[in-house]
Short mmCIF file of C-alpha atoms in Angstrom, two decimals:
data_model
loop_
_atom_site.label_atom_id
_atom_site.label_comp_id
_atom_site.label_asym_id
_atom_site.label_seq_id
_atom_site.Cartn_x
_atom_site.Cartn_y
_atom_site.Cartn_z
CA MET M 1 124.02 -128.19 -69.70
CA ASN M 2 126.96 -130.80 -68.69
CA SER M 3 126.04 -134.42 -69.42
CA ALA M 4 125.88 -136.67 -66.57
CA PRO M 5 129.29 -138.52 -65.69
CA ALA M 6 130.13 -142.14 -66.35
CA PRO M 7 128.32 -144.59 -63.43
CA VAL M 8 130.10 -144.79 -60.19
CA LYS M 9 130.67 -147.35 -57.34
CA PRO M 10 127.58 -148.02 -55.40
CA LYS M 11 128.81 -146.86 -52.16
CA ALA M 12 129.94 -143.21 -53.55
CA VAL M 13 129.57 -140.37 -51.45
CA ASN M 14 127.06 -137.66 -53.42
CA LEU M 15 127.99 -134.57 -52.94
CA LEU M 16 124.49 -133.37 -53.34
CA ASP M 17 124.09 -134.65 -49.66
CA PHE M 18 126.39 -131.84 -47.90
CA ASP M 19 125.37 -128.22 -47.08
CA ARG M 20 128.75 -125.76 -47.46
CA LYS M 21 129.50 -126.71 -43.85
CA GLY M 22 129.11 -130.23 -44.46
CA LEU M 23 131.40 -130.24 -47.48
CA ALA M 24 133.97 -128.04 -45.57
CA ALA M 25 134.54 -130.55 -43.06
CA PHE M 26 134.48 -133.78 -46.32
CA PHE M 27 137.22 -131.33 -48.12
CA ALA M 28 139.06 -131.01 -44.71
CA GLY M 29 138.85 -135.03 -44.24
CA LEU M 30 140.87 -134.99 -47.17
CA GLY M 31 143.31 -132.63 -46.22
CA GLU M 32 142.07 -130.23 -48.64
CA LYS M 33 142.04 -126.15 -47.48
CA PRO M 34 137.80 -125.28 -46.29
CA PHE M 35 137.38 -123.07 -49.94
CA ARG M 36 136.97 -126.10 -51.65
CA ALA M 37 133.50 -126.21 -50.36
CA THR M 38 132.43 -122.97 -51.99
CA GLN M 39 134.19 -123.85 -55.61
CA VAL M 40 132.11 -127.03 -55.59
CA LEU M 41 128.80 -125.14 -54.72
CA LYS M 42 129.28 -122.96 -57.07
CA TRP M 43 130.49 -125.17 -59.85
CA ILE M 44 127.10 -127.59 -59.05
CA TYR M 45 124.25 -125.33 -58.74
CA GLN M 46 125.50 -122.31 -60.00
CA GLU M 47 127.42 -123.86 -63.70
CA GLY M 48 125.11 -127.08 -63.16
CA VAL M 49 128.83 -129.02 -63.56
CA GLU M 50 128.57 -132.73 -62.81
CA ASP M 51 131.74 -133.78 -64.37
CA PHE M 52 134.53 -133.73 -62.38
CA ASP M 53 136.93 -133.34 -64.67
CA GLN M 54 135.48 -130.18 -65.55
CA MET M 55 136.25 -128.25 -62.67
CA THR M 56 139.26 -126.68 -64.01
CA ASN M 57 140.57 -125.21 -60.53
CA PHE M 58 140.95 -128.57 -58.94
CA SER M 59 144.28 -130.41 -58.95
CA LYS M 60 144.42 -133.39 -60.69
CA PRO M 61 144.96 -135.68 -58.12
CA LEU M 62 141.92 -134.33 -56.55
CA ARG M 63 139.64 -134.79 -59.48
CA ALA M 64 140.83 -138.49 -59.81
CA TYR M 65 140.22 -138.90 -56.16
CA LEU M 66 136.31 -137.79 -56.82
CA HIS M 67 135.70 -139.32 -59.35
CA GLU M 68 136.72 -142.69 -57.83
CA HIS M 69 134.99 -141.66 -53.89
CA CYS M 70 132.29 -139.44 -54.73
CA HIS M 71 129.24 -138.73 -57.51
CA ILE M 72 126.69 -135.78 -57.95
CA ALA M 73 123.51 -137.45 -58.66
CA ALA M 74 119.90 -135.70 -58.31
CA PRO M 75 116.35 -138.13 -58.50
CA GLU M 76 115.43 -138.92 -61.90
CA ILE M 77 112.64 -137.03 -63.76
CA VAL M 78 110.40 -140.04 -65.12
CA VAL M 79 107.04 -138.16 -65.70
CA GLU M 80 105.99 -135.13 -66.34
CA GLN M 81 102.74 -133.49 -66.74
CA ILE M 82 102.16 -129.71 -67.67
CA ALA M 83 98.58 -128.03 -66.74
CA GLY M 84 96.79 -126.06 -69.07
CA ASP M 85 97.85 -122.86 -66.62
CA GLY M 86 101.46 -123.91 -67.17
CA THR M 87 101.83 -125.40 -64.15
CA CYS M 88 104.37 -128.05 -64.57
CA LYS M 89 104.22 -131.63 -62.21
CA TRP M 90 107.27 -134.00 -62.04
CA ALA M 91 106.98 -137.13 -60.46
CA LEU M 92 111.08 -138.28 -59.77
CA GLN M 93 112.48 -141.56 -58.99
CA THR M 94 114.27 -142.32 -56.05
CA SER M 95 116.92 -144.93 -55.10
CA CYS M 96 114.83 -147.41 -52.85
CA GLY M 97 112.28 -147.40 -56.41
CA ASN M 98 109.59 -145.24 -54.97
CA ARG M 99 108.88 -141.71 -56.70
CA VAL M 100 108.09 -138.31 -55.32
CA GLU M 101 106.03 -135.52 -56.79
CA THR M 102 107.75 -131.96 -57.37
CA VAL M 103 105.39 -129.03 -58.73
CA PHE M 104 107.17 -125.68 -60.46
CA ILE M 105 104.27 -122.72 -60.64
CA PRO M 106 105.41 -120.07 -63.15
CA GLU M 107 103.99 -116.85 -62.33
CA GLU M 108 104.65 -113.11 -64.24
CA GLU M 109 107.06 -112.17 -61.80
CA ARG M 110 108.64 -115.47 -60.38
CA GLY M 111 108.71 -119.34 -60.31
CA THR M 112 107.58 -121.04 -57.32
CA LEU M 113 108.94 -125.10 -56.97
CA CYS M 114 106.95 -127.11 -54.15
CA VAL M 115 109.55 -129.88 -53.01
CA SER M 116 108.57 -132.79 -51.41
CA SER M 117 110.44 -134.23 -47.91
CA GLN M 118 109.52 -137.41 -47.43
CA ILE M 119 108.18 -140.71 -49.65
CA GLY M 120 104.49 -140.19 -48.40
CA CYS M 121 103.32 -138.75 -45.00
CA ALA M 122 103.04 -140.19 -41.34
CA LEU M 123 100.63 -137.62 -40.46
CA ALA M 124 97.14 -138.99 -41.51
CA CYS M 125 95.39 -135.20 -42.38
CA THR M 126 92.34 -136.38 -43.53
CA PHE M 127 91.51 -133.66 -46.44
CA CYS M 128 95.19 -134.64 -48.14
CA SER M 129 95.60 -137.01 -51.02
CA THR M 130 99.12 -137.73 -49.67
CA ALA M 131 97.94 -138.39 -46.33
CA ARG M 132 96.32 -141.93 -47.64
CA GLN M 133 99.43 -143.13 -49.73
CA GLY M 134 100.99 -144.13 -46.51
CA PHE M 135 104.39 -143.84 -45.65
CA ASN M 136 107.92 -145.18 -46.86
CA ARG M 137 110.76 -143.04 -45.65
CA ASN M 138 112.74 -139.64 -45.30
CA LEU M 139 114.48 -138.36 -48.17
CA THR M 140 117.95 -137.52 -48.26
CA THR M 141 119.61 -134.47 -48.37
CA ALA M 142 120.13 -135.43 -51.95
CA GLU M 143 116.92 -135.99 -53.02
CA ILE M 144 115.30 -133.00 -51.64
CA ILE M 145 117.83 -130.45 -52.85
CA GLY M 146 118.22 -132.76 -56.10
CA GLN M 147 114.42 -131.58 -56.58
CA VAL M 148 115.74 -127.94 -56.87
CA PHE M 149 118.47 -129.52 -58.91
CA ALA M 150 116.65 -131.82 -61.23
CA ALA M 151 113.90 -128.85 -61.83
CA GLN M 152 116.22 -126.29 -62.74
CA LYS M 153 117.75 -128.46 -65.31
CA ARG M 154 114.93 -129.64 -66.86
CA LEU M 155 113.54 -126.03 -67.05
CA GLY M 156 116.47 -124.42 -68.74
CA ALA M 157 117.76 -120.84 -68.19
CA GLU M 158 114.70 -119.37 -69.52
CA LYS M 159 112.98 -120.14 -66.33
CA LYS M 160 114.24 -119.51 -63.15
CA ILE M 161 113.03 -120.89 -59.86
CA THR M 162 112.50 -117.78 -57.47
CA ASN M 163 111.02 -119.13 -54.87
CA VAL M 164 110.96 -122.59 -53.32
CA VAL M 165 108.17 -123.86 -50.77
CA MET M 166 108.52 -127.09 -48.66
CA MET M 167 105.10 -127.99 -49.21
CA GLY M 168 105.31 -130.90 -51.23
CA MET M 169 105.23 -134.89 -50.10
CA GLY M 170 105.39 -135.18 -46.47
CA GLU M 171 106.15 -132.82 -43.22
CA PRO M 172 109.28 -131.15 -43.21
CA LEU M 173 110.10 -131.15 -39.75
CA LEU M 174 109.74 -135.09 -39.29
CA ASN M 175 113.05 -134.66 -41.71
CA PHE M 176 114.77 -131.99 -39.74
CA ASN M 177 118.57 -132.55 -40.11
CA ASN M 178 117.90 -133.29 -44.36
CA VAL M 179 115.17 -130.63 -44.71
CA VAL M 180 117.51 -127.98 -43.13
CA ALA M 181 120.36 -128.32 -45.22
CA ALA M 182 119.01 -128.50 -48.29
CA MET M 183 117.73 -125.00 -47.32
CA ASN M 184 120.88 -123.90 -46.68
CA LEU M 185 122.03 -124.75 -50.10
CA MET M 186 118.87 -122.84 -51.69
CA MET M 187 119.81 -119.84 -50.02
CA ASP M 188 123.64 -120.29 -49.30
CA ASP M 189 125.17 -117.82 -52.08
CA PHE M 190 127.38 -120.17 -53.09
CA ALA M 191 124.72 -122.26 -54.45
CA TYR M 192 121.27 -120.85 -54.82
CA GLY M 193 121.14 -117.60 -53.49
CA LEU M 194 117.46 -117.47 -52.65
CA SER M 195 116.29 -114.72 -50.27
CA LYS M 196 115.18 -116.35 -46.45
CA ARG M 197 112.43 -114.56 -47.61
CA ARG M 198 111.73 -116.61 -50.70
CA VAL M 199 111.99 -120.19 -48.66
CA THR M 200 108.96 -121.05 -47.00
CA ILE M 201 108.85 -124.56 -44.99
CA SER M 202 105.59 -125.66 -43.91
CA THR M 203 104.32 -127.74 -41.12
CA SER M 204 101.12 -129.24 -39.52
CA GLY M 205 102.86 -128.27 -36.41
CA VAL M 206 105.57 -130.33 -34.86
CA VAL M 207 106.24 -128.01 -32.00
CA PRO M 208 109.70 -129.29 -31.18
CA ALA M 209 110.88 -128.83 -33.95
CA MET M 210 109.76 -125.39 -34.58
CA HIS M 211 111.40 -124.27 -31.75
CA ARG M 212 114.35 -125.78 -32.91
CA LEU M 213 114.22 -124.36 -36.65
CA THR M 214 113.44 -121.12 -34.63
CA GLU M 215 117.66 -121.68 -33.31
CA VAL M 216 119.38 -123.16 -36.92
CA CYS M 217 117.42 -121.38 -39.97
CA ASP M 218 115.61 -118.46 -40.59
CA VAL M 219 113.25 -118.99 -43.47
CA SER M 220 109.62 -118.26 -43.86
CA LEU M 221 107.37 -120.38 -41.73
CA ALA M 222 104.47 -121.80 -42.97
CA VAL M 223 101.20 -123.25 -40.18
CA SER M 224 98.82 -125.95 -41.57
CA LEU M 225 96.60 -124.28 -39.22
CA HIS M 226 93.18 -126.11 -40.43
CA ALA M 227 90.38 -125.44 -37.35
CA VAL M 228 90.14 -123.26 -34.42
CA THR M 229 89.53 -125.77 -32.08
CA ASP M 230 91.66 -128.83 -30.67
CA GLU M 231 88.09 -130.88 -30.88
CA LEU M 232 87.96 -130.58 -34.63
CA ARG M 233 91.39 -129.86 -35.36
CA ASP M 234 92.05 -133.37 -33.60
CA GLN M 235 90.35 -134.84 -36.51
CA LEU M 236 91.61 -132.85 -39.27
CA VAL M 237 95.28 -132.98 -38.52
CA PRO M 238 95.86 -135.48 -36.13
CA ILE M 239 99.01 -134.29 -34.54
CA ASN M 240 97.24 -132.26 -32.74
CA LYS M 241 96.70 -134.42 -30.46
CA LYS M 242 100.35 -134.79 -29.18
CA TYR M 243 100.81 -131.19 -29.82
CA PRO M 244 97.45 -128.96 -29.39
CA LEU M 245 96.67 -125.96 -30.76
CA ARG M 246 97.77 -123.79 -27.35
CA GLU M 247 101.70 -125.39 -27.85
CA LEU M 248 101.30 -124.57 -31.44
CA MET M 249 100.61 -120.66 -31.48
CA GLU M 250 103.12 -120.02 -28.69
CA ALA M 251 105.89 -122.07 -30.93
CA CYS M 252 104.42 -119.77 -33.25
CA ARG M 253 104.66 -116.69 -31.23
CA ALA M 254 108.76 -117.94 -30.30
CA ASN M 255 109.12 -117.94 -34.51
CA ALA M 256 107.32 -114.35 -35.17
CA LYS M 257 110.17 -113.26 -32.45
CA ILE M 258 113.10 -113.98 -34.83
CA ALA M 259 112.89 -110.28 -36.74
CA PRO M 260 111.29 -106.97 -37.06
CA ARG M 261 107.88 -107.57 -38.69
CA ARG M 262 108.19 -111.22 -38.70
CA THR M 263 104.61 -112.85 -39.39
CA VAL M 264 103.57 -116.68 -39.64
CA THR M 265 101.82 -117.70 -42.62
CA PHE M 266 98.49 -119.68 -41.37
CA GLU M 267 97.23 -122.09 -44.04
CA TYR M 268 93.28 -123.25 -43.73
CA VAL M 269 91.67 -125.24 -46.06
CA MET M 270 88.06 -124.55 -46.43
CA LEU M 271 85.71 -127.59 -46.12
CA ASP M 272 81.90 -126.87 -46.62
CA GLY M 273 80.11 -127.15 -43.62
CA ILE M 274 83.35 -128.22 -41.18
CA ASN M 275 85.17 -124.87 -40.69
CA ASP M 276 84.09 -122.28 -42.34
CA SER M 277 81.32 -121.05 -40.28
CA MET M 278 81.52 -117.06 -39.25
CA GLN M 279 81.77 -118.50 -36.11
CA ASP M 280 84.86 -120.57 -37.29
CA ALA M 281 86.15 -117.11 -38.49
CA ARG M 282 85.59 -115.29 -35.20
CA GLY M 283 87.73 -118.14 -33.59
CA LEU M 284 90.46 -117.41 -35.94
CA ILE M 285 90.99 -113.73 -35.56
CA LYS M 286 90.59 -114.66 -31.58
CA LEU M 287 93.21 -117.45 -32.09
CA LEU M 288 95.88 -114.98 -34.72
CA LYS M 289 95.38 -111.87 -32.63
CA THR M 290 98.45 -112.57 -30.78
CA VAL M 291 101.06 -113.69 -33.40
CA PRO M 292 101.71 -111.27 -36.21
CA SER M 293 100.44 -113.67 -39.18
CA LYS M 294 99.14 -113.33 -42.66
CA LEU M 295 96.38 -116.20 -43.22
CA ASN M 296 96.17 -117.94 -46.34
CA LEU M 297 92.34 -119.78 -47.20
CA ILE M 298 92.52 -122.80 -49.61
CA PRO M 299 90.08 -123.84 -51.51
CA PHE M 300 89.91 -127.94 -51.20
CA ASN M 301 91.06 -129.55 -54.13
CA PRO M 302 88.87 -132.77 -54.45
CA PHE M 303 90.72 -136.54 -54.93
CA PRO M 304 89.16 -139.81 -55.32
CA GLY M 305 87.88 -141.41 -51.78
CA SER M 306 87.70 -138.00 -49.94
CA ILE M 307 84.60 -137.57 -47.57
CA TYR M 308 84.85 -133.67 -48.20
CA ARG M 309 83.68 -130.95 -50.37
CA CYS M 310 85.25 -127.25 -51.09
CA SER M 311 83.52 -124.37 -49.58
CA SER M 312 81.30 -121.93 -51.95
CA SER M 313 82.89 -118.89 -53.35
CA ALA M 314 80.58 -116.90 -51.79
CA THR M 315 81.30 -118.72 -48.44
CA ILE M 316 84.82 -118.26 -49.28
CA ASN M 317 84.72 -114.48 -49.94
CA ARG M 318 82.49 -113.86 -46.36
CA PHE M 319 85.42 -115.50 -44.82
CA LYS M 320 87.46 -113.64 -45.89
CA THR M 321 86.12 -110.38 -45.80
CA MET M 322 85.15 -111.51 -42.28
CA LEU M 323 89.10 -111.63 -41.48
CA ASN M 324 90.55 -108.85 -43.94
CA ASP M 325 88.09 -106.29 -41.45
CA ALA M 326 89.65 -107.76 -38.40
CA GLY M 327 93.04 -106.77 -39.62
CA ILE M 328 94.35 -109.80 -39.99
CA VAL M 329 95.73 -109.96 -44.16
CA THR M 330 93.57 -112.60 -46.06
CA THR M 331 94.36 -114.12 -49.41
CA VAL M 332 92.69 -116.92 -51.00
CA ARG M 333 94.97 -119.12 -52.74
CA LYS M 334 94.33 -119.63 -56.48
CA THR M 335 94.18 -123.27 -57.19
CA ARG M 336 96.99 -124.15 -59.87
CA GLY M 337 97.73 -127.42 -61.75
CA GLU M 338 94.26 -128.81 -60.72
CA ASP M 339 93.95 -130.77 -63.95
CA ILE M 340 96.96 -133.33 -63.20
CA ASP M 341 96.46 -133.32 -59.70
CA ALA M 342 99.02 -130.36 -58.60
CA ALA M 343 96.99 -128.72 -56.80
CA CYS M 344 97.68 -128.36 -52.72
CA GLY M 345 96.89 -131.53 -51.10
CA GLN M 346 96.65 -133.36 -54.48
CA LEU M 347 100.68 -134.77 -54.43
CA VAL M 348 100.53 -138.39 -53.99
CA GLY M 349 103.62 -140.25 -56.12
CA GLN M 350 104.05 -143.70 -55.87
CA VAL M 351 105.09 -145.28 -52.17
CA GLU M 352 105.45 -148.66 -50.77
CA ASP M 353 103.86 -147.65 -47.14
CA LYS M 354 106.21 -148.74 -44.90
CA SER M 355 104.12 -147.24 -41.58
CA ARG M 356 101.00 -149.43 -40.21
CA ARG M 357 98.67 -147.72 -42.15
CA ARG M 358 97.45 -149.28 -45.40
CA PHE M 359 95.44 -147.16 -48.30
CA GLY M 360 94.43 -148.52 -51.47
CA ASN M 361 94.66 -145.73 -54.01
CA ARG M 362 98.52 -144.99 -54.79
CA SER M 363 98.57 -143.96 -58.62
CA THR M 364 98.97 -140.32 -59.85
CA GLY M 365 96.52 -141.09 -62.63
CA SER M 366 96.70 -140.31 -66.35
CA GLU M 367 100.26 -139.23 -66.74
CA ARG M 368 102.72 -139.27 -69.92
CA ALA M 369 106.38 -140.36 -69.75
CA ALA M 370 108.93 -137.36 -69.88
#
């Protein structure tokens, strides 16, 4: 991997902020042909080149211009933790001094990277540690795709990122344009070239943005459901008060119509005595029967100050059996990285809260320097 170039002017254009369409427009503004965009993508994402002098199919005047006015800058990994199961969690420093967390989950035939879209989260889901940190700002496209860039650079050639899930800190659909541009880069044949089935965006139910996503970006959709009644979902996922279950399921049905055999993945955290009864299971069967779907049951991952407990293994298995018997493909998500707080709902980063909510616990716990 090539070393980073010398520091550039603060107002330099970060080329990681552009997908191929954006890069083509940028180069067109310089009087260059649109194919320069594909050349840059290949240099950055396939060759790992960050030094414009090494982009040998560019003219010397163009390289000089890029040196003067542009740079390639991903967030810096400043903390690394490795779990007993091999899961890696990185804290990445952003330009404003806050940190976001990114998790790599190695498996036998794939490597999944869980990417953040915001610094903190404004949705205040009560079972999620990220929500306790408050909200600072949206991440830029460069800070989103930069997590993939920095992670792959750290992993090296022997460990390949094969799947990306937008399930880290934040609500991706509240940072729509930047997230879509980053996902375009993930799927672009001249960048990371991932299949649309291997790029997943998770949402808590921002319904207007779900409809918009259906029109502009064909990626896999995961929906954080967690309750089968508006009354309970209002408590667990407060955005439900604005976009209730009826509207959410309508948006899911619209997404499932994009392609034949398209399914929507629903995520359902298992909370002891809250949403794990057989009545809840029957409610799920009724709710999901109109949407081609798969269901992920997520054992609740505890964090300091949480009011919830995880459902027992016996309860989760009974719940799963009832759903499967009703014809809904249901799996229990294996908890990974729990010993380093890298499991689902545990990412916290370092957030200077600029929302009206204030919470005390903002540390990432025991960390070792990268």
